[in-house]
Short mmCIF file of C-alpha atoms in Angstrom, two decimals:
data_model
loop_
_atom_site.label_atom_id
_atom_site.label_comp_id
_atom_site.label_asym_id
_atom_site.label_seq_id
_atom_site.Cartn_x
_atom_site.Cartn_y
_atom_site.Cartn_z
CA UNK A 1 58.81 153.19 237.23
CA UNK A 2 61.22 153.96 240.04
CA UNK A 3 59.44 151.79 242.61
CA UNK A 4 59.55 148.79 240.30
CA UNK A 5 63.24 149.39 239.62
CA UNK A 6 63.90 149.61 243.31
CA UNK A 7 61.98 146.59 244.47
CA UNK A 8 63.58 144.55 241.76
CA UNK A 9 66.76 145.08 243.77
CA UNK A 10 65.07 143.61 246.84
CA UNK A 11 63.81 140.35 245.13
CA UNK A 12 65.76 137.22 246.12
CA UNK A 13 66.86 134.99 243.26
CA UNK A 14 66.28 131.27 243.82
CA UNK A 15 69.93 130.32 243.85
CA UNK A 16 72.26 128.42 246.12
CA UNK A 17 75.88 129.02 247.03
CA UNK A 18 78.20 126.19 245.95
CA UNK A 19 79.19 123.89 248.78
CA UNK A 20 82.87 124.76 248.32
CA UNK A 21 82.31 128.53 248.58
CA UNK A 22 84.76 129.17 251.39
CA UNK A 23 86.51 132.33 250.23
CA UNK A 24 86.10 135.52 252.21
CA UNK A 25 83.67 137.92 250.55
CA UNK A 26 85.37 140.89 248.92
CA UNK A 27 83.88 143.96 247.24
CA UNK A 28 85.02 145.03 243.77
CA UNK A 29 84.08 148.57 242.70
CA UNK A 30 83.31 148.79 238.98
CA UNK A 31 81.62 152.18 238.98
CA UNK A 32 84.82 153.83 237.73
CA UNK A 33 84.98 151.54 234.71
CA UNK A 34 81.39 152.35 233.79
CA UNK A 35 82.06 156.05 234.34
CA UNK A 36 85.12 156.10 232.10
CA UNK A 37 83.24 154.43 229.29
CA UNK A 38 80.15 156.61 229.60
CA UNK A 39 82.09 159.86 229.60
CA UNK A 40 84.68 158.97 226.96
CA UNK A 41 82.12 157.72 224.41
CA UNK A 42 79.62 160.56 224.68
CA UNK A 43 80.36 161.79 221.15
CA UNK A 44 80.36 158.33 219.55
CA UNK A 45 77.55 157.47 217.09
CA UNK A 46 74.78 155.55 218.81
CA UNK A 47 75.22 152.28 216.94
CA UNK A 48 78.99 152.27 217.51
CA UNK A 49 78.52 153.16 221.14
CA UNK A 50 76.26 150.17 221.78
CA UNK A 51 78.74 147.84 220.07
CA UNK A 52 81.60 149.25 222.12
CA UNK A 53 79.57 148.97 225.32
CA UNK A 54 78.70 145.35 224.67
CA UNK A 55 82.34 144.54 224.01
CA UNK A 56 83.98 146.54 226.78
CA UNK A 57 81.41 146.71 229.58
CA UNK A 58 79.25 143.68 228.83
CA UNK A 59 81.59 141.09 230.34
CA UNK A 60 82.34 142.86 233.64
CA UNK A 61 80.57 141.95 236.90
CA UNK A 62 80.16 138.37 235.68
CA UNK A 63 78.20 139.61 232.68
CA UNK A 64 75.67 141.84 234.42
CA UNK A 65 75.55 144.11 231.37
CA UNK A 66 75.54 141.39 228.69
CA UNK A 67 72.90 141.40 225.99
CA UNK A 68 71.98 137.77 226.65
CA UNK A 69 70.84 138.55 230.19
CA UNK A 70 68.28 141.15 229.13
CA UNK A 71 68.04 141.06 225.35
CA UNK A 72 64.69 142.79 224.90
CA UNK A 73 65.24 146.43 224.00
CA UNK A 74 68.96 146.13 224.78
CA UNK A 75 70.16 148.87 222.42
CA UNK A 76 67.52 151.36 223.54
CA UNK A 77 68.12 150.63 227.23
CA UNK A 78 71.89 150.99 226.97
CA UNK A 79 71.72 154.22 225.01
CA UNK A 80 69.10 155.70 227.33
CA UNK A 81 71.17 154.88 230.39
CA UNK A 82 74.42 156.17 228.90
CA UNK A 83 72.78 159.42 227.82
CA UNK A 84 71.17 160.01 231.20
CA UNK A 85 74.27 158.98 233.13
CA UNK A 86 75.72 162.51 233.47
CA UNK A 87 72.63 163.47 235.46
CA UNK A 88 73.28 160.81 238.09
CA UNK A 89 77.06 160.73 237.83
CA UNK A 90 77.93 162.92 240.81
CA UNK A 91 75.63 161.10 243.24
CA UNK A 92 76.66 157.66 241.98
CA UNK A 93 80.37 158.35 242.31
CA UNK A 94 79.80 159.86 245.76
CA UNK A 95 78.38 156.49 246.88
CA UNK A 96 81.37 154.77 245.30
CA UNK A 97 83.84 156.90 247.25
CA UNK A 98 82.28 156.19 250.63
CA UNK A 99 80.89 152.69 250.07
CA UNK A 100 83.60 150.74 251.88
CA UNK A 101 83.59 153.19 254.77
CA UNK A 102 79.86 152.51 255.20
CA UNK A 103 79.79 148.80 254.35
CA UNK A 104 82.78 147.53 256.31
CA UNK A 105 81.60 148.41 259.84
CA UNK A 106 78.17 146.94 259.08
CA UNK A 107 79.82 143.81 257.81
CA UNK A 108 81.89 143.47 260.97
CA UNK A 109 78.76 143.75 263.11
CA UNK A 110 76.96 141.21 260.96
CA UNK A 111 79.84 138.77 261.14
CA UNK A 112 80.01 139.18 264.91
CA UNK A 113 76.47 137.81 265.00
CA UNK A 114 76.64 135.15 262.28
CA UNK A 115 80.26 134.42 261.50
CA UNK A 116 82.30 135.15 258.35
CA UNK A 117 80.56 135.93 255.07
CA UNK A 118 82.00 133.71 252.35
CA UNK A 119 81.57 133.60 248.59
CA UNK A 120 83.72 132.47 245.69
CA UNK A 121 82.40 135.48 243.76
CA UNK A 122 83.13 139.08 244.75
CA UNK A 123 80.33 141.45 245.57
CA UNK A 124 80.28 144.06 242.81
CA UNK A 125 79.53 147.74 243.29
CA UNK A 126 78.17 148.92 239.95
CA UNK A 127 76.05 151.46 238.17
CA UNK A 128 73.06 149.15 237.82
CA UNK A 129 71.32 151.38 235.27
CA UNK A 130 68.33 151.63 237.61
CA UNK A 131 67.93 147.90 238.19
CA UNK A 132 68.75 147.44 241.87
CA UNK A 133 70.09 148.89 245.07
CA UNK A 134 71.27 145.50 246.28
CA UNK A 135 70.58 141.88 245.54
CA UNK A 136 71.80 138.59 244.17
CA UNK A 137 71.79 137.36 240.60
CA UNK A 138 72.89 134.24 238.79
CA UNK A 139 75.33 135.61 236.23
CA UNK A 140 76.94 133.18 233.82
CA UNK A 141 76.18 130.41 236.26
CA UNK A 142 77.78 132.25 239.18
CA UNK A 143 75.93 133.31 242.32
CA UNK A 144 76.77 137.01 242.57
CA UNK A 145 75.98 139.75 245.07
CA UNK A 146 75.55 143.21 243.58
CA UNK A 147 75.16 146.72 244.94
CA UNK A 148 73.84 149.41 242.64
CA UNK A 149 75.48 152.69 243.57
CA UNK A 150 73.06 154.61 241.37
CA UNK A 151 69.91 153.27 243.07
CA UNK A 152 71.48 153.51 246.52
CA UNK A 153 72.08 157.19 245.76
CA UNK A 154 68.51 157.61 244.52
CA UNK A 155 66.63 155.87 247.32
CA UNK A 156 68.97 155.84 250.32
CA UNK A 157 70.59 159.27 250.17
CA UNK A 158 71.10 160.70 253.63
CA UNK A 159 69.84 157.54 255.38
CA UNK A 160 71.57 155.15 257.72
CA UNK A 161 72.45 152.22 255.44
CA UNK A 162 73.15 149.64 258.14
CA UNK A 163 69.75 147.92 257.97
CA UNK A 164 69.92 147.81 254.17
CA UNK A 165 73.37 146.21 254.30
CA UNK A 166 72.29 143.69 256.94
CA UNK A 167 69.33 142.69 254.77
CA UNK A 168 71.50 141.97 251.75
CA UNK A 169 74.26 140.28 253.72
CA UNK A 170 71.72 138.02 255.40
CA UNK A 171 70.42 136.88 252.00
CA UNK A 172 73.93 135.82 251.05
CA UNK A 173 74.35 134.03 254.38
CA UNK A 174 70.89 132.42 254.38
CA UNK A 175 70.56 131.38 250.74
CA UNK A 176 71.97 127.83 251.13
CA UNK A 177 69.16 127.00 253.56
CA UNK A 178 66.52 127.84 250.94
CA UNK A 179 67.46 124.92 248.70
CA UNK A 180 66.20 126.62 245.53
CA UNK A 181 62.64 126.72 246.89
CA UNK A 182 60.38 128.57 244.45
CA UNK A 183 57.10 128.61 246.39
CA UNK A 184 55.82 131.88 247.76
CA UNK A 185 56.17 130.87 251.40
CA UNK A 186 59.93 130.53 250.91
CA UNK A 187 60.07 134.12 249.71
CA UNK A 188 57.94 135.15 252.69
CA UNK A 189 60.42 133.44 254.99
CA UNK A 190 63.53 134.73 253.22
CA UNK A 191 62.45 138.35 252.97
CA UNK A 192 60.67 138.45 256.31
CA UNK A 193 63.64 136.94 258.14
CA UNK A 194 66.10 139.29 256.40
CA UNK A 195 63.96 142.24 257.47
CA UNK A 196 63.69 140.91 261.03
CA UNK A 197 67.45 140.31 261.26
CA UNK A 198 68.04 143.88 260.06
CA UNK A 199 65.72 145.20 262.75
CA UNK A 200 67.49 143.18 265.44
CA UNK A 201 71.01 144.16 264.39
CA UNK A 202 69.91 147.79 264.04
CA UNK A 203 67.22 148.22 266.72
CA UNK A 204 66.78 151.87 265.91
CA UNK A 205 66.06 151.31 262.23
CA UNK A 206 62.96 153.08 260.94
CA UNK A 207 60.47 151.56 258.51
CA UNK A 208 62.09 153.73 255.87
CA UNK A 209 65.51 152.23 256.61
CA UNK A 210 63.97 148.73 256.64
CA UNK A 211 62.43 149.56 253.25
CA UNK A 212 58.89 149.09 254.52
CA UNK A 213 57.80 152.41 253.08
CA UNK A 214 57.78 151.76 249.33
CA UNK A 215 55.84 152.49 247.26
CA UNK A 216 53.81 153.66 250.27
CA UNK A 217 54.10 152.95 254.01
CA UNK A 218 53.26 149.26 254.35
CA UNK A 219 52.89 148.79 258.11
CA UNK A 220 49.90 151.12 258.71
CA UNK A 221 48.10 149.84 255.60
CA UNK A 222 48.44 146.22 256.77
CA UNK A 223 47.55 147.00 260.38
CA UNK A 224 44.41 148.78 259.22
CA UNK A 225 43.13 145.44 257.90
CA UNK A 226 45.50 142.83 259.29
CA UNK A 227 43.13 139.85 259.07
CA UNK A 228 42.45 140.39 255.38
CA UNK A 229 46.12 140.95 254.64
CA UNK A 230 47.27 137.86 256.55
CA UNK A 231 44.59 135.69 254.95
CA UNK A 232 45.58 136.95 251.49
CA UNK A 233 49.09 135.69 252.21
CA UNK A 234 47.90 132.38 253.68
CA UNK A 235 45.84 131.77 250.55
CA UNK A 236 48.92 132.02 248.38
CA UNK A 237 51.57 130.29 250.50
CA UNK A 238 52.12 127.32 248.18
CA UNK A 239 51.78 129.29 244.97
CA UNK A 240 54.54 129.53 242.39
CA UNK A 241 52.55 131.92 240.19
CA UNK A 242 54.29 135.13 239.21
CA UNK A 243 51.14 137.19 239.77
CA UNK A 244 50.99 136.07 243.39
CA UNK A 245 54.66 136.83 243.92
CA UNK A 246 54.37 140.26 242.32
CA UNK A 247 51.33 141.08 244.43
CA UNK A 248 53.25 140.50 247.65
CA UNK A 249 56.86 141.41 246.85
CA UNK A 250 56.83 143.87 243.97
CA UNK A 251 55.36 147.30 243.43
CA UNK A 252 52.35 145.90 241.56
CA UNK A 253 49.06 147.15 242.95
CA UNK A 254 46.99 144.10 242.08
CA UNK A 255 45.39 143.29 245.43
CA UNK A 256 42.80 146.09 245.76
CA UNK A 257 42.65 147.56 249.21
CA UNK A 258 45.95 145.99 250.30
CA UNK A 259 49.42 147.53 250.01
CA UNK A 260 51.88 146.32 247.41
CA UNK A 261 55.01 144.60 248.77
CA UNK A 262 53.14 143.69 251.95
CA UNK A 263 54.86 140.28 251.92
CA UNK A 264 57.94 141.96 253.41
CA UNK A 265 56.02 143.24 256.41
CA UNK A 266 53.93 140.13 257.00
CA UNK A 267 57.07 138.03 256.63
CA UNK A 268 58.70 140.30 259.20
CA UNK A 269 55.76 139.74 261.57
CA UNK A 270 56.09 135.98 261.13
CA UNK A 271 59.84 136.06 261.80
CA UNK A 272 59.38 138.33 264.82
CA UNK A 273 56.77 135.95 266.22
CA UNK A 274 59.01 132.92 265.73
CA UNK A 275 61.86 134.94 267.20
CA UNK A 276 60.10 134.96 270.56
CA UNK A 277 61.16 131.33 271.04
CA UNK A 278 64.19 131.05 268.73
CA UNK A 279 67.36 133.12 268.48
CA UNK A 280 68.68 134.56 265.23
CA UNK A 281 71.23 131.82 264.67
CA UNK A 282 68.61 129.10 265.16
CA UNK A 283 66.27 130.75 262.68
CA UNK A 284 68.99 131.27 260.10
CA UNK A 285 69.99 127.60 260.26
CA UNK A 286 66.48 126.14 260.13
CA UNK A 287 65.78 123.73 257.32
CA UNK A 288 62.70 124.40 255.23
CA UNK A 289 60.94 121.44 256.84
CA UNK A 290 61.62 122.95 260.25
CA UNK A 291 60.54 126.46 259.28
CA UNK A 292 57.31 125.62 257.45
CA UNK A 293 55.16 124.48 260.40
CA UNK A 294 56.36 127.43 262.44
CA UNK A 295 55.34 129.81 259.65
CA UNK A 296 51.91 128.18 259.35
CA UNK A 297 51.36 128.36 263.10
CA UNK A 298 52.44 132.00 263.23
CA UNK A 299 50.02 133.03 260.49
CA UNK A 300 47.23 131.09 262.22
CA UNK A 301 47.91 133.04 265.42
CA UNK A 302 47.67 136.31 263.54
CA UNK A 303 44.32 135.65 261.92
CA UNK A 304 41.57 133.08 261.69
CA UNK A 305 40.63 132.94 258.05
CA UNK A 306 37.22 132.04 256.74
CA UNK A 307 38.32 128.78 255.14
CA UNK A 308 41.08 126.34 255.94
CA UNK A 309 44.47 127.20 254.55
CA UNK A 310 44.56 123.85 252.73
CA UNK A 311 41.22 124.51 251.03
CA UNK A 312 42.30 128.04 250.11
CA UNK A 313 45.55 126.85 248.58
CA UNK A 314 43.80 124.14 246.58
CA UNK A 315 41.31 126.67 245.25
CA UNK A 316 44.17 128.98 244.29
CA UNK A 317 46.04 126.15 242.59
CA UNK A 318 42.93 125.07 240.66
CA UNK A 319 42.22 128.58 239.47
CA UNK A 320 45.79 128.95 238.20
CA UNK A 321 46.02 125.60 236.44
CA UNK A 322 42.47 125.36 235.16
CA UNK A 323 42.34 121.92 236.80
#
């Protein structure tokens, strides 16, 4: 499903940048290497083509295409993507040709606000085979930023990409402060703050450019029942359950009556509220212990829920663990 493929690109991996990561971030374009392989092997027998792909393309981009990373259905997935590649080739390569022209000015504006972006690993521009438009992955033990030219072409064609770039750059900048936190409130903070930063650096950004419109417009659906939406988030703040995460940050429609991916918008509301008394640099540098009470207080200002947050979280935890 396209929405699921897209939002996968927006999920933040629980990783941390090494303390000695002081190199200036650089972008390496690997779309040409993928293109050459896809086009030159079109007549190769399927089994031989998969073997050649795994050998020649598998290791690039820190192993993004390796079988070990996504072993289930590997052969079928690779063959399907190679065979459908000609249909997306023109649009993908068009993004490749203009990527630096679009990314570099946005990067300069971001760095003017936050300082230099550093990473020992390059950011890779790739054909992601439908997996992501932008995001971070741990690849062979290396924290890696990726941009998927194919999904950018599919979902961002004709749009101003500044807000999208700011969102992904902020994740790279902010990740060390998250300290590998796996609870849902950390995702709420990370994604909400990235969305808020994007809106501040690009004040004219629309909900579409802030990616608050997929799979359907999120803002009006939340505002139509804000109390219920906020309380649904408050109930799950301390959860580490995948179902809770997918309900709030993926395209899964498993909270009836509430929009999928609403965690991005509610996180944005929290960050915007905290931003009334803190500047962007202060928020970006907050430790988790500093951010948590501010998040709790912000949610409490938005809605008074029927039970205490502590009781709600304990009930959620008990229902998940059977304890």
